[in-house]
Tab-separated table of C-alpha atoms in Angstrom:
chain	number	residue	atom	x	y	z
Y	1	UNK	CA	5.023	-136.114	58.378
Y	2	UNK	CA	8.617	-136.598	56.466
Y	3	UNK	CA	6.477	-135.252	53.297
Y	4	UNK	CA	5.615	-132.167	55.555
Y	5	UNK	CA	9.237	-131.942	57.048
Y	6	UNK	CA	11.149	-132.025	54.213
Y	7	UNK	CA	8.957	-129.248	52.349
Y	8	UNK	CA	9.263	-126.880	55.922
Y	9	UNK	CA	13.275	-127.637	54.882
Y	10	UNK	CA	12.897	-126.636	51.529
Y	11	UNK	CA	10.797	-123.519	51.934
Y	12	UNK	CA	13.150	-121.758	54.367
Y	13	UNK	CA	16.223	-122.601	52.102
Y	14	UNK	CA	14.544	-121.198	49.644
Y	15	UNK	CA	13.868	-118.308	51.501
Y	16	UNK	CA	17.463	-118.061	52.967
Y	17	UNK	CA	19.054	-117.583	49.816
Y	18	UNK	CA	16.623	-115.746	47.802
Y	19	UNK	CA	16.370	-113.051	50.817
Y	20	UNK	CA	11.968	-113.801	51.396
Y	21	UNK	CA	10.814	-112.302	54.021
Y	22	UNK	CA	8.618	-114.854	55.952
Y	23	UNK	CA	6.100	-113.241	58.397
Y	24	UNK	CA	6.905	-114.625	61.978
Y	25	UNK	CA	3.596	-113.942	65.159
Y	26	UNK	CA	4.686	-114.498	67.997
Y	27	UNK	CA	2.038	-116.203	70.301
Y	28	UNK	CA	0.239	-117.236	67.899
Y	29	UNK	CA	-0.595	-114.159	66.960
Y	30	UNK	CA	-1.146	-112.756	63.394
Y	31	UNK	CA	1.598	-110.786	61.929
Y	32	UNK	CA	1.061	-107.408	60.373
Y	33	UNK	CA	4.054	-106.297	58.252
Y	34	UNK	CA	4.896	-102.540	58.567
Y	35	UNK	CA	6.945	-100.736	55.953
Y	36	UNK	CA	8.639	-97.713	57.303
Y	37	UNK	CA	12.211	-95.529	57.003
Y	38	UNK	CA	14.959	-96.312	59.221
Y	39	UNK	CA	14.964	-94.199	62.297
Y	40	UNK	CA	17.953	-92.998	64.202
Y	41	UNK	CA	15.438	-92.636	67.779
Y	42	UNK	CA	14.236	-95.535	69.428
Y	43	UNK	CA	10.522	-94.178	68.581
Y	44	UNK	CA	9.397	-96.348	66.091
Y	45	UNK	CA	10.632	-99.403	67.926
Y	46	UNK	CA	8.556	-98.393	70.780
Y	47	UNK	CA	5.425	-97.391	69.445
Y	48	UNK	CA	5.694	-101.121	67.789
Y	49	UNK	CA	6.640	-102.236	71.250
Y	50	UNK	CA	3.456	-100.792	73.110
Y	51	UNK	CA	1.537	-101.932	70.293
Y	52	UNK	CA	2.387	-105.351	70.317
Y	53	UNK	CA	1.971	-105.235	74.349
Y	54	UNK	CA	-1.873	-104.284	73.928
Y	55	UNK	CA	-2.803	-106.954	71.510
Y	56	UNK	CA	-3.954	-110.143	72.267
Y	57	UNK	CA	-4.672	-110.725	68.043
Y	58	UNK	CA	-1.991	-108.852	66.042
Y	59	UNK	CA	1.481	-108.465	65.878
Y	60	UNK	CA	3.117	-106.073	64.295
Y	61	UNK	CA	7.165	-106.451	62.695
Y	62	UNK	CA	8.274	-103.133	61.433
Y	63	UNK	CA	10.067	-103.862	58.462
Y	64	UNK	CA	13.169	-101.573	58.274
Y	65	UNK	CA	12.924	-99.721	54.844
Y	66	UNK	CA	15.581	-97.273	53.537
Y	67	UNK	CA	16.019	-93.312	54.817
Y	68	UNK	CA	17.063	-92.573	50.900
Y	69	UNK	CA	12.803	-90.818	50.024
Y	70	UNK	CA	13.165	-92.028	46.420
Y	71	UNK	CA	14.441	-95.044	46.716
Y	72	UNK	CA	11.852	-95.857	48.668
Y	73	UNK	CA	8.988	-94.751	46.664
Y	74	UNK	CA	10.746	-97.157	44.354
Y	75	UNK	CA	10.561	-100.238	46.331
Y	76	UNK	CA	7.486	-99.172	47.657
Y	77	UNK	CA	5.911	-98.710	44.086
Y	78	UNK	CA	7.861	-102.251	42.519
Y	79	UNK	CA	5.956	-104.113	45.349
Y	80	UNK	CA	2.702	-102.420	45.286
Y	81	UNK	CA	2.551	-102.253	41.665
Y	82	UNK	CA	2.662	-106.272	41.265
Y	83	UNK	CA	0.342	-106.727	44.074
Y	84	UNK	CA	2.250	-107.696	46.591
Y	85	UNK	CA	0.934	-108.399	50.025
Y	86	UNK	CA	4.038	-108.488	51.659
Y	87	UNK	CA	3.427	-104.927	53.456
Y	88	UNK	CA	0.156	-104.470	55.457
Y	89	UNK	CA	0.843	-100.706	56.378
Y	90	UNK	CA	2.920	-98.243	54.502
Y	91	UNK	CA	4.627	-95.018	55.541
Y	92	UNK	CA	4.379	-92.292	52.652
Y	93	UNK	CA	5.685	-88.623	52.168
Y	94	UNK	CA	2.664	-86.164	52.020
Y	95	UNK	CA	3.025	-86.031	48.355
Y	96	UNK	CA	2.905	-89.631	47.836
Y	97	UNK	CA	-0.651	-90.162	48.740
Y	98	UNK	CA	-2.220	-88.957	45.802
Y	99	UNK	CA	-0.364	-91.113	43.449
Y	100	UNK	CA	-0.977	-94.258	45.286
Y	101	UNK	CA	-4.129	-93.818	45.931
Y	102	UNK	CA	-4.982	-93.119	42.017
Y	103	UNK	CA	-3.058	-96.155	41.280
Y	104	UNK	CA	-5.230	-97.948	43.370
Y	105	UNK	CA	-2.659	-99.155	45.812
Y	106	UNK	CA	-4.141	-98.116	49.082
Y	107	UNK	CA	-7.513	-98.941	50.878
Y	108	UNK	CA	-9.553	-96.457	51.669
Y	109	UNK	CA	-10.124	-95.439	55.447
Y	110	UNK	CA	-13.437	-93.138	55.648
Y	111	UNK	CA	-15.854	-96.293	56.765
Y	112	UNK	CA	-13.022	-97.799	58.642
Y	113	UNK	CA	-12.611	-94.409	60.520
Y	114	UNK	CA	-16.407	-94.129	60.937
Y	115	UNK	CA	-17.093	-97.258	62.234
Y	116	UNK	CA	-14.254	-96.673	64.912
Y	117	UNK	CA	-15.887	-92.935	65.377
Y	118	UNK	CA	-12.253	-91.753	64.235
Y	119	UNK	CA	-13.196	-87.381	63.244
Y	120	UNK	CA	-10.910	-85.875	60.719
Y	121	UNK	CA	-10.981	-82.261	63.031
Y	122	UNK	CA	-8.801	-85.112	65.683
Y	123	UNK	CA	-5.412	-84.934	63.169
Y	124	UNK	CA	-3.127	-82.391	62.292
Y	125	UNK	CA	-5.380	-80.225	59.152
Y	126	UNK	CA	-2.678	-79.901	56.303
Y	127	UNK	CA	-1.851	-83.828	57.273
Y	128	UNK	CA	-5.222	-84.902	57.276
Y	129	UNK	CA	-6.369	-83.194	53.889
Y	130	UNK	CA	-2.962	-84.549	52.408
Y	131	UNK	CA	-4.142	-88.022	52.955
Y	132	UNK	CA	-7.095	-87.048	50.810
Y	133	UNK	CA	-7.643	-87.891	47.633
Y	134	UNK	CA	-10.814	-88.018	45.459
Y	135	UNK	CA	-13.160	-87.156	47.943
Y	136	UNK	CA	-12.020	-90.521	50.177
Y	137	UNK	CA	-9.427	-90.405	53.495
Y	138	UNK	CA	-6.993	-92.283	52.637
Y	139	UNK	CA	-4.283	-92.000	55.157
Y	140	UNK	CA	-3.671	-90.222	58.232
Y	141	UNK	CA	-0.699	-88.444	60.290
Y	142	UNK	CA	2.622	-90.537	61.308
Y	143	UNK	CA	4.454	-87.263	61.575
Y	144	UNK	CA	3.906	-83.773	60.007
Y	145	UNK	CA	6.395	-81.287	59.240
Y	146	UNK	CA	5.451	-77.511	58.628
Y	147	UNK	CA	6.928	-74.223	57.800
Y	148	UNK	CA	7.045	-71.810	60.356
Y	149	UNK	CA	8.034	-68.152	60.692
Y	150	UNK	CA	11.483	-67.476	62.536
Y	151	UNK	CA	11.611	-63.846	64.333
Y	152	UNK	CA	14.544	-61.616	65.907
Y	153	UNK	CA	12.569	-61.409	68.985
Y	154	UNK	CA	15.323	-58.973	70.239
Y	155	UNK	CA	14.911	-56.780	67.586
Y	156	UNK	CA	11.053	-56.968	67.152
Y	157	UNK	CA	9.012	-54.774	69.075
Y	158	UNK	CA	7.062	-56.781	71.911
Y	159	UNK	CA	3.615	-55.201	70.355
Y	160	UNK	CA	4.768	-56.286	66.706
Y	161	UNK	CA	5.956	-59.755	67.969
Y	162	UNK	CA	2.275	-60.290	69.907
Y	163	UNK	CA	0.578	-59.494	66.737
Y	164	UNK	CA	2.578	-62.343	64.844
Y	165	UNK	CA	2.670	-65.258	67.300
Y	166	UNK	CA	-1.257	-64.952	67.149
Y	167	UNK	CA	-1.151	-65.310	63.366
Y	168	UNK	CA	-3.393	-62.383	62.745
Y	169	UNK	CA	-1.459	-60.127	60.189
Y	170	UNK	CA	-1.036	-60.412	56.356
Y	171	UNK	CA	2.086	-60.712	54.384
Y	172	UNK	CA	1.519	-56.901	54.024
Y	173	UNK	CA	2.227	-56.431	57.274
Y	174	UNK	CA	5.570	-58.825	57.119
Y	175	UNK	CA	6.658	-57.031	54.380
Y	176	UNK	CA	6.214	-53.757	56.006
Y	177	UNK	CA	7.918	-54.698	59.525
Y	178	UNK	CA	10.535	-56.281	56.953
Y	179	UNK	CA	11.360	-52.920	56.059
Y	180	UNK	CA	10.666	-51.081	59.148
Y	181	UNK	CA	13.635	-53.643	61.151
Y	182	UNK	CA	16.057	-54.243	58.499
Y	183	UNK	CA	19.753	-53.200	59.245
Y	184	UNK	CA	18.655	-53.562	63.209
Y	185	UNK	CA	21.231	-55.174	65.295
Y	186	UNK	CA	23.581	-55.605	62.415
Y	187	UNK	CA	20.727	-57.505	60.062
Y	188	UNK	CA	21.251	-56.892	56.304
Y	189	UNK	CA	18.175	-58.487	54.709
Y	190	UNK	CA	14.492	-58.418	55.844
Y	191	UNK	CA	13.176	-61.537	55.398
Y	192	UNK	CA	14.355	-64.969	53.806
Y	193	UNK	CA	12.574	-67.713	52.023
Y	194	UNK	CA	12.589	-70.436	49.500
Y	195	UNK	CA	12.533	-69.045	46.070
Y	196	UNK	CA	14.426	-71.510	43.819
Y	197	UNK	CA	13.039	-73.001	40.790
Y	198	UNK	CA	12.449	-76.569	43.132
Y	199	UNK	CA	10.009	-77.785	45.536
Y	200	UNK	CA	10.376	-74.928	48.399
Y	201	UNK	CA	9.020	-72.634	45.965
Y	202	UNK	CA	6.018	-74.377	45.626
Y	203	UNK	CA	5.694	-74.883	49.396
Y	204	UNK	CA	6.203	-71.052	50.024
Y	205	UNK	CA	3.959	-69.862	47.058
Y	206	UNK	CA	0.888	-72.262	48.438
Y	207	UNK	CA	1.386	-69.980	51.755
Y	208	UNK	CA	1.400	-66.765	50.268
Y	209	UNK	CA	-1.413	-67.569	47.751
Y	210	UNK	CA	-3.632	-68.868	50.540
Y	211	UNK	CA	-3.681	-72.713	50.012
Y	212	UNK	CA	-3.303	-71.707	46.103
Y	213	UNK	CA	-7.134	-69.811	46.744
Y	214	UNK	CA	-5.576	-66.610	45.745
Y	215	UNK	CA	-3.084	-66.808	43.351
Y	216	UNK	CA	-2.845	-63.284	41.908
Y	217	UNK	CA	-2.618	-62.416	45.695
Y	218	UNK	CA	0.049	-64.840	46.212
Y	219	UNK	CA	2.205	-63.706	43.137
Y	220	UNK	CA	1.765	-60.325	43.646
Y	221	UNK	CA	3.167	-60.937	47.150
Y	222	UNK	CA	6.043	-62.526	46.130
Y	223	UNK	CA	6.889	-60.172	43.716
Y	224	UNK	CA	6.341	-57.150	46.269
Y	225	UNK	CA	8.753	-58.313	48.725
Y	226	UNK	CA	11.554	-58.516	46.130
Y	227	UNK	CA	10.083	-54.650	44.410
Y	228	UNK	CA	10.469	-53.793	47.906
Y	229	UNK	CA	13.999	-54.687	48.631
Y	230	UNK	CA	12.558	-56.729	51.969
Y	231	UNK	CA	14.146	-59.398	50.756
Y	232	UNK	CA	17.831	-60.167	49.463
Y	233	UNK	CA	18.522	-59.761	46.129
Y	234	UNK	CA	19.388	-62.835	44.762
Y	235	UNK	CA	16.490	-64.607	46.497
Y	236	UNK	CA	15.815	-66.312	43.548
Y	237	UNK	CA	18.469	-69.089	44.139
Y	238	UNK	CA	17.437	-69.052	47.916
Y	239	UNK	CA	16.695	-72.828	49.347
Y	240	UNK	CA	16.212	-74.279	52.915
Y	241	UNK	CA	20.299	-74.117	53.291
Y	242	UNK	CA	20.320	-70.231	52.051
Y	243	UNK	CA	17.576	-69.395	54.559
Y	244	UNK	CA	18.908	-70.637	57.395
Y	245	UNK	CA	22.391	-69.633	57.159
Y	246	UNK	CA	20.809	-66.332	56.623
Y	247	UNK	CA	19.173	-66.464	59.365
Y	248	UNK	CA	21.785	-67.906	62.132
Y	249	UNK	CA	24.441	-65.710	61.060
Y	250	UNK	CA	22.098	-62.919	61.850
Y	251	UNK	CA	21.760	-61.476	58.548
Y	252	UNK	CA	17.801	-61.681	58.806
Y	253	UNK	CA	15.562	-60.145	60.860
Y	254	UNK	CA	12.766	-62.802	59.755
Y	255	UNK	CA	13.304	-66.409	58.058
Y	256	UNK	CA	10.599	-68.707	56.439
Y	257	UNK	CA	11.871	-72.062	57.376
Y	258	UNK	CA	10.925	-75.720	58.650
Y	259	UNK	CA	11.653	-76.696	62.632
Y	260	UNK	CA	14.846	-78.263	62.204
Y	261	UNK	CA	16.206	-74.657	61.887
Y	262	UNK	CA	15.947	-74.160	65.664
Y	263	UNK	CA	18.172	-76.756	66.741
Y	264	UNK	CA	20.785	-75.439	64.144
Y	265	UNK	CA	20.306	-72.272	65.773
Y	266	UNK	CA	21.578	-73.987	68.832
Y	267	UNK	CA	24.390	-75.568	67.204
Y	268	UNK	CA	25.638	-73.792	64.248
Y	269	UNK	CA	24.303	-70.250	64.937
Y	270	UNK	CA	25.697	-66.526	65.565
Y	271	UNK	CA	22.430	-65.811	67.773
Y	272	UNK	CA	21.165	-67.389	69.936
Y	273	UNK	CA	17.713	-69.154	70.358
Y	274	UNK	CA	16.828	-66.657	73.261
Y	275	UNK	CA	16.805	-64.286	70.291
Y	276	UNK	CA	14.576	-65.971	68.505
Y	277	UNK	CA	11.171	-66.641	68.898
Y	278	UNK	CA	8.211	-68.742	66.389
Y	279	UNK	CA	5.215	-67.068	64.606
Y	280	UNK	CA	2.820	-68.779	62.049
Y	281	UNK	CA	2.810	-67.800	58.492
Y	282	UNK	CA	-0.039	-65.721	57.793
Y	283	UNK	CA	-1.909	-67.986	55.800
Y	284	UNK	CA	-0.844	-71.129	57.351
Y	285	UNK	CA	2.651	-73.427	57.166
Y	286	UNK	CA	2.853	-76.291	54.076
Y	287	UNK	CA	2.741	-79.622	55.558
Y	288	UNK	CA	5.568	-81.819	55.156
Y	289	UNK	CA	6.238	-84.984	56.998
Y	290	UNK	CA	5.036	-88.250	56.769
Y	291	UNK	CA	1.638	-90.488	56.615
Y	292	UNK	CA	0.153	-93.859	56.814
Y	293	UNK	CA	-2.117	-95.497	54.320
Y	294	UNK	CA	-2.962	-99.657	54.003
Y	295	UNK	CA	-2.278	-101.705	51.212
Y	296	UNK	CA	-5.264	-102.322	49.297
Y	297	UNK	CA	-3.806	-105.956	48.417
Y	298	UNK	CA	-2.868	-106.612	52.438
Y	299	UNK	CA	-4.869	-109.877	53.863
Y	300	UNK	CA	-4.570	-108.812	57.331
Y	301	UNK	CA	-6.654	-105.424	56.770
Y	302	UNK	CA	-8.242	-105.459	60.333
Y	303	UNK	CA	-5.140	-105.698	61.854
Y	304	UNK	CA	-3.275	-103.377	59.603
Y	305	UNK	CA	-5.961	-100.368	60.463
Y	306	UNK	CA	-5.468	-101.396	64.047
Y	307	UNK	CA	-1.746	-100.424	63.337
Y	308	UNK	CA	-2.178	-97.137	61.985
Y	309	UNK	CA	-5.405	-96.209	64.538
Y	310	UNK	CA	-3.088	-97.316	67.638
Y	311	UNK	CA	0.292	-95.387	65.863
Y	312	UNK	CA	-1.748	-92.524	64.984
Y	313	UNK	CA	-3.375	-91.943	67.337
Y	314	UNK	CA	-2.872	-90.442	71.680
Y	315	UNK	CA	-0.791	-93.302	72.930
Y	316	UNK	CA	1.195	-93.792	69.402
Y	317	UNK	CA	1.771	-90.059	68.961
Y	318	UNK	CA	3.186	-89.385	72.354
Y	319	UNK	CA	5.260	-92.070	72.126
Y	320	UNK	CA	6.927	-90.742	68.760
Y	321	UNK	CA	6.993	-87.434	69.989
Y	322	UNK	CA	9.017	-88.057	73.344
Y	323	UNK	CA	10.658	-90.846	71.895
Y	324	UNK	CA	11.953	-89.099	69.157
Y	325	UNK	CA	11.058	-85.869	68.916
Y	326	UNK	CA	8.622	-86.070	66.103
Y	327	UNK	CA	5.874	-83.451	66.088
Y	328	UNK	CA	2.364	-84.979	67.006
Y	329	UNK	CA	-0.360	-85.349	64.008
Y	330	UNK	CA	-3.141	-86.314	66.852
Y	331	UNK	CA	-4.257	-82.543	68.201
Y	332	UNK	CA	-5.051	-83.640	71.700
Y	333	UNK	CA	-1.224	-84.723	72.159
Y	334	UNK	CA	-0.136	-81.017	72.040
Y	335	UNK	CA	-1.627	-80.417	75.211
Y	336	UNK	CA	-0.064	-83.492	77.058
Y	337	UNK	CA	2.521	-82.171	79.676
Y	338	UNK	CA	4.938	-84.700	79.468
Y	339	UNK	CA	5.328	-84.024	75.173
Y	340	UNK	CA	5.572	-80.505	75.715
Y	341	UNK	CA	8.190	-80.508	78.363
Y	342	UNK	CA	10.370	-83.219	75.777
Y	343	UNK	CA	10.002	-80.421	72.914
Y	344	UNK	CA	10.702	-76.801	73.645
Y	345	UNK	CA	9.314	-75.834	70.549
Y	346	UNK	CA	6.175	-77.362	71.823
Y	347	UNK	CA	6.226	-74.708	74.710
Y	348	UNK	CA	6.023	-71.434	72.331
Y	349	UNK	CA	2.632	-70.392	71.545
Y	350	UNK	CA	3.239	-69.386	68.261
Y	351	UNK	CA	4.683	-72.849	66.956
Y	352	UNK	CA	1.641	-74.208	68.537
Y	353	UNK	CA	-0.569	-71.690	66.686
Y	354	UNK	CA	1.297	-72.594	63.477
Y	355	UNK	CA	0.442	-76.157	63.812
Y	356	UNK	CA	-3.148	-75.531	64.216
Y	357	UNK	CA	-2.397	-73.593	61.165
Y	358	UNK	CA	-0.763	-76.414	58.526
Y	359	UNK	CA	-2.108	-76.472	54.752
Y	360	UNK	CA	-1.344	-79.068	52.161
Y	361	UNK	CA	0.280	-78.902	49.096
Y	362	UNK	CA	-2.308	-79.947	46.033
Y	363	UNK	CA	-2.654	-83.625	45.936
Y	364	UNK	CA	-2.282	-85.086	42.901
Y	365	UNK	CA	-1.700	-88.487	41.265
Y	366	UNK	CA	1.432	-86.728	39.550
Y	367	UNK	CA	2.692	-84.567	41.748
Y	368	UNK	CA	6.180	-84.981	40.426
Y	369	UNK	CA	4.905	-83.498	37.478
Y	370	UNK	CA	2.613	-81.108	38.857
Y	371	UNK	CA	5.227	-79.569	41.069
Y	372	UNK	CA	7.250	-79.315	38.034
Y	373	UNK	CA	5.108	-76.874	35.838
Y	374	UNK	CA	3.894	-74.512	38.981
Y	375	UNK	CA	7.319	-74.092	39.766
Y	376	UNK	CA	8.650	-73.182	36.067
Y	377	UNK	CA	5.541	-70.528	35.856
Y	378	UNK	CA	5.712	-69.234	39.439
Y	379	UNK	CA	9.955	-68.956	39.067
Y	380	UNK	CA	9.237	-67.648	35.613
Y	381	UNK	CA	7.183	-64.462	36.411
Y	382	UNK	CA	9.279	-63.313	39.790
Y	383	UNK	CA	12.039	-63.441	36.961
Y	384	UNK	CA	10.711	-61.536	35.082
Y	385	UNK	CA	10.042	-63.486	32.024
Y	386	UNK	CA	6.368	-63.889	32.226
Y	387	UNK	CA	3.280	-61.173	33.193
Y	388	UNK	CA	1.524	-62.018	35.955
Y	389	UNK	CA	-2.199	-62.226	34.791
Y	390	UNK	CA	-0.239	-65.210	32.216
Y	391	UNK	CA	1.063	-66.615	34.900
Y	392	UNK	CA	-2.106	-66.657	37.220
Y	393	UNK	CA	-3.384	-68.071	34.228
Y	394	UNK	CA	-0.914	-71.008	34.172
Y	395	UNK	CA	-1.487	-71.957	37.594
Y	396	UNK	CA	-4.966	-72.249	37.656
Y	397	UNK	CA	-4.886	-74.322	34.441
Y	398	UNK	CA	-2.006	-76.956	36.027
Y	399	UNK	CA	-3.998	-76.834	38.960
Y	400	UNK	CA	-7.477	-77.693	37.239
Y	401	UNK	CA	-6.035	-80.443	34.937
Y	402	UNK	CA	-3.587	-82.144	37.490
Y	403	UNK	CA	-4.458	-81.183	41.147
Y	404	UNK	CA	-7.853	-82.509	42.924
Y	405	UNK	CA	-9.682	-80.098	44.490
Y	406	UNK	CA	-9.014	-78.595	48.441
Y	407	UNK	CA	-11.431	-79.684	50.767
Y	408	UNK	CA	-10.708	-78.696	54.036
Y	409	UNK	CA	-10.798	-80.826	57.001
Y	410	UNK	CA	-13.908	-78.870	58.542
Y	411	UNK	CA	-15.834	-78.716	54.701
Y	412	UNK	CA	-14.761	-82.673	55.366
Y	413	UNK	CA	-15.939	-83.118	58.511
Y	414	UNK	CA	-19.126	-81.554	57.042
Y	415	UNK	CA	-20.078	-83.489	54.268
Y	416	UNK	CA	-19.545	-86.725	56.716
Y	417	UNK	CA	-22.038	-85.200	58.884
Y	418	UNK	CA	-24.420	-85.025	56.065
Y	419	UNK	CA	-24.234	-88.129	54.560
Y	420	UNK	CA	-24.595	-89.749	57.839
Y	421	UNK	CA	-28.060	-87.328	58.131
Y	422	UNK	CA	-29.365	-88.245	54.567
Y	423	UNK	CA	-28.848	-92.374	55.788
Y	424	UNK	CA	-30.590	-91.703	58.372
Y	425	UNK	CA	-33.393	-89.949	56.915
Y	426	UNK	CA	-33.472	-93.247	54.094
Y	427	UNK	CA	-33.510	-95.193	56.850
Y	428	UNK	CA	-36.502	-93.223	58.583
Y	429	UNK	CA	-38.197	-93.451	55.186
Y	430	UNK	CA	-37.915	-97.036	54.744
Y	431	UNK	CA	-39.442	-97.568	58.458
């Protein structure tokens, strides 16, 4: 027993000064270690919280990473890449999935899901299909993020405005109200966007090529709105910051931008968000935000997937979303009163429309790098400096040697159906 007592003594010493993070269950329960950003709302404390209150076997501690993104991909990525087990469940940005998932640092969810009768159609569809990668699921929603069309409601007409909240019109037809409502109630541009050479280009060009399904289409529509003179003229150097100020100093009659712009309305604003109402993008918002994957290397992976199926899904969404104010990934969540009285954006039909609307970015295993090259050629032919059928050309070739293919949530949904039909039928043989 001294043998035993003095090596207890010497372990946590150890750990005291070397900073180890020893995994404490209460109740003799079985501790499952969850890596995720700091958060300024008492949501992610709570959703641990109720949790932890309807287990009887796990425990989760949420272990408090930091709100710097690329710092912590890096200490993500130095513990995953020695394989650690020290995290169970991990909280990635959308584009991270890919990468980790090639590297081989995340278990994969599909039979997991299955056996828990867990549908992709359930989550958020740009989230979900951002989680894929190589034909296997493997994260799901903690929180998405999507751009969203912002509209002068005041200056709109009521017929136009119907037509856009339903999401039924083309980028035709935005360029052409651009033009019909420009230099109404004192507006000097038509519409704003992202156009920089970073990565809001390639978030706005996957919406106006379609998911990247039509990219002469998508270039072409680019290019018209500038030809046009919808759009300002240096909107080559516009980014999220350009946009909005644009747009709340009531200098544009429409604004491409992500949901934080409404409460700067509020705060920062000329107009005022009476004046404003929220449309869809016609071919669907980019996803941003947030998922959850497991570490391939965690020993607790029962417990861990009972993490991210309890956080993701009814109970754990509502509780982020009126706890802090995060949008829901879980579908059935957006129809809960109580989350759509704590979110007024969740009361406008269009913003609802545009989350049943949400498209991923490409998934890739470099997106980094990916991102980098579509946004050179994309930037390089609405400058001017490259034709467009070279540039279509480009992008396709990026996207077929470092992008997986798009498979979208229902094409998903389908192939699970048939592979659960052909075992069945193997089975039916073998009887």
């Amino acid at each position: 027993m001294k043998k035993l007592a003095t090596l207890l003594s010497v372990v946590m010493i150890f750990s005291l000064l070397f900073g180890l993070q020893l995994p404490v269950a209460a109740e003799g329960k079985v501790t499952i270690n969850f890596a995720a950003q700091g958060d300024s709302t008492p949501a992610t404390q709570a959703v641990i919280d109720a949790f932890n209150a309807s287990q009887d076997k796990y425990e989760a501690v949420w272990i408090d990473m930091t709100n710097d993104s690329g710092a912590m991909r890096t200490q993500l990525l130095n513990s995953l890449k020695a394989g650690s087990a020290e995290y169970d469940v991990i909280s990635m940005d959308v584009v991270w999935a890919g990468e980790f998932a090639a590297a081989g640092y995340l278990e994969p969810l599909d039979a997991l899901m299955k056996d828990n009768k867990m549908s992709a159609r359930d989550y958020n569809a740009g989230s979900i299909s951002a989680g894929k990668y190589s034909g296997k699921q493997y994260a799901l929603p903690y929180f998405p993020d999507l751009g969203i069309l912002y509209v002068r409601s005041d200056i709109v007409s009521e017929e136009d405005m119907e037509k856009l909240e339903s999401g039924d019109y083309t980028y035709a037809d935005l360029q052409e109200m651009a033009m019909k409502y420009k230099g109404e109630g004192e507006t000097t541009d038509g519409f704003v966007y992202q156009s920089k050479q970073y990565e809001g280009l390639v978030c706005n060009f996957n919406e106006f090529s379609n998911n990247f399904q039509d990219i002469d289409e998508g270039l072409n529509a680019m290019k018209g709105m500038m030809d046009a003179e919808a759009v300002p003229e240096n909107i080559l150097v516009y980014t999220e910051g350009e946009t909005a100020n644009a747009f709340i100093q009531g200098d544009a009659v429409f604004a491409r931008n992500w949901p934080y712009q409404w409460g700067s309305i509020a705060s920062e604003g000329s107009i005022k968000q009476d004046q404003v109402k929220i449309a869809p993008l016609p071919n669907g918002g980019t996803v941003g935000g947030w998922l959850l994957g497991m570490n391939a290397n965690s020993e607790q992976k029962e417990g861990a997937f009972e993490l991210i199926k309890f956080i993701t899904g009814y109970d754990g969404q509502k509780i982020m979303s009126i706890e802090g104010g995060y949008l829901p990934g879980f579908n059935k969540v957006l129809e809960d009163e109580e989350v759509i009285d704590s979110n007024d954006l969740l009361s406008m039909p269009g913003f609802v429309t545009a989350l049943d609307k949400t498209i991923s970015r490409p998934v890739s295993e470099d997106y980094a790098g990916l991102s980098d090259d579509l946004q050179q050629a994309i930037h390089k032919f609405l400058a001017g400096d490259m034709e467009a059928d070279k540039a279509a050309d480009s992008i396709a070739k990026i996207l077929e040697e470092k992008a997986e293919p798009f498979e979208r949530p229902e094409e998903a949904e389908e192939n699970m159906e048939e592979g659960e039909n052909s075992e069945a039928e193997e089975t039916s043989k073998e009887g």
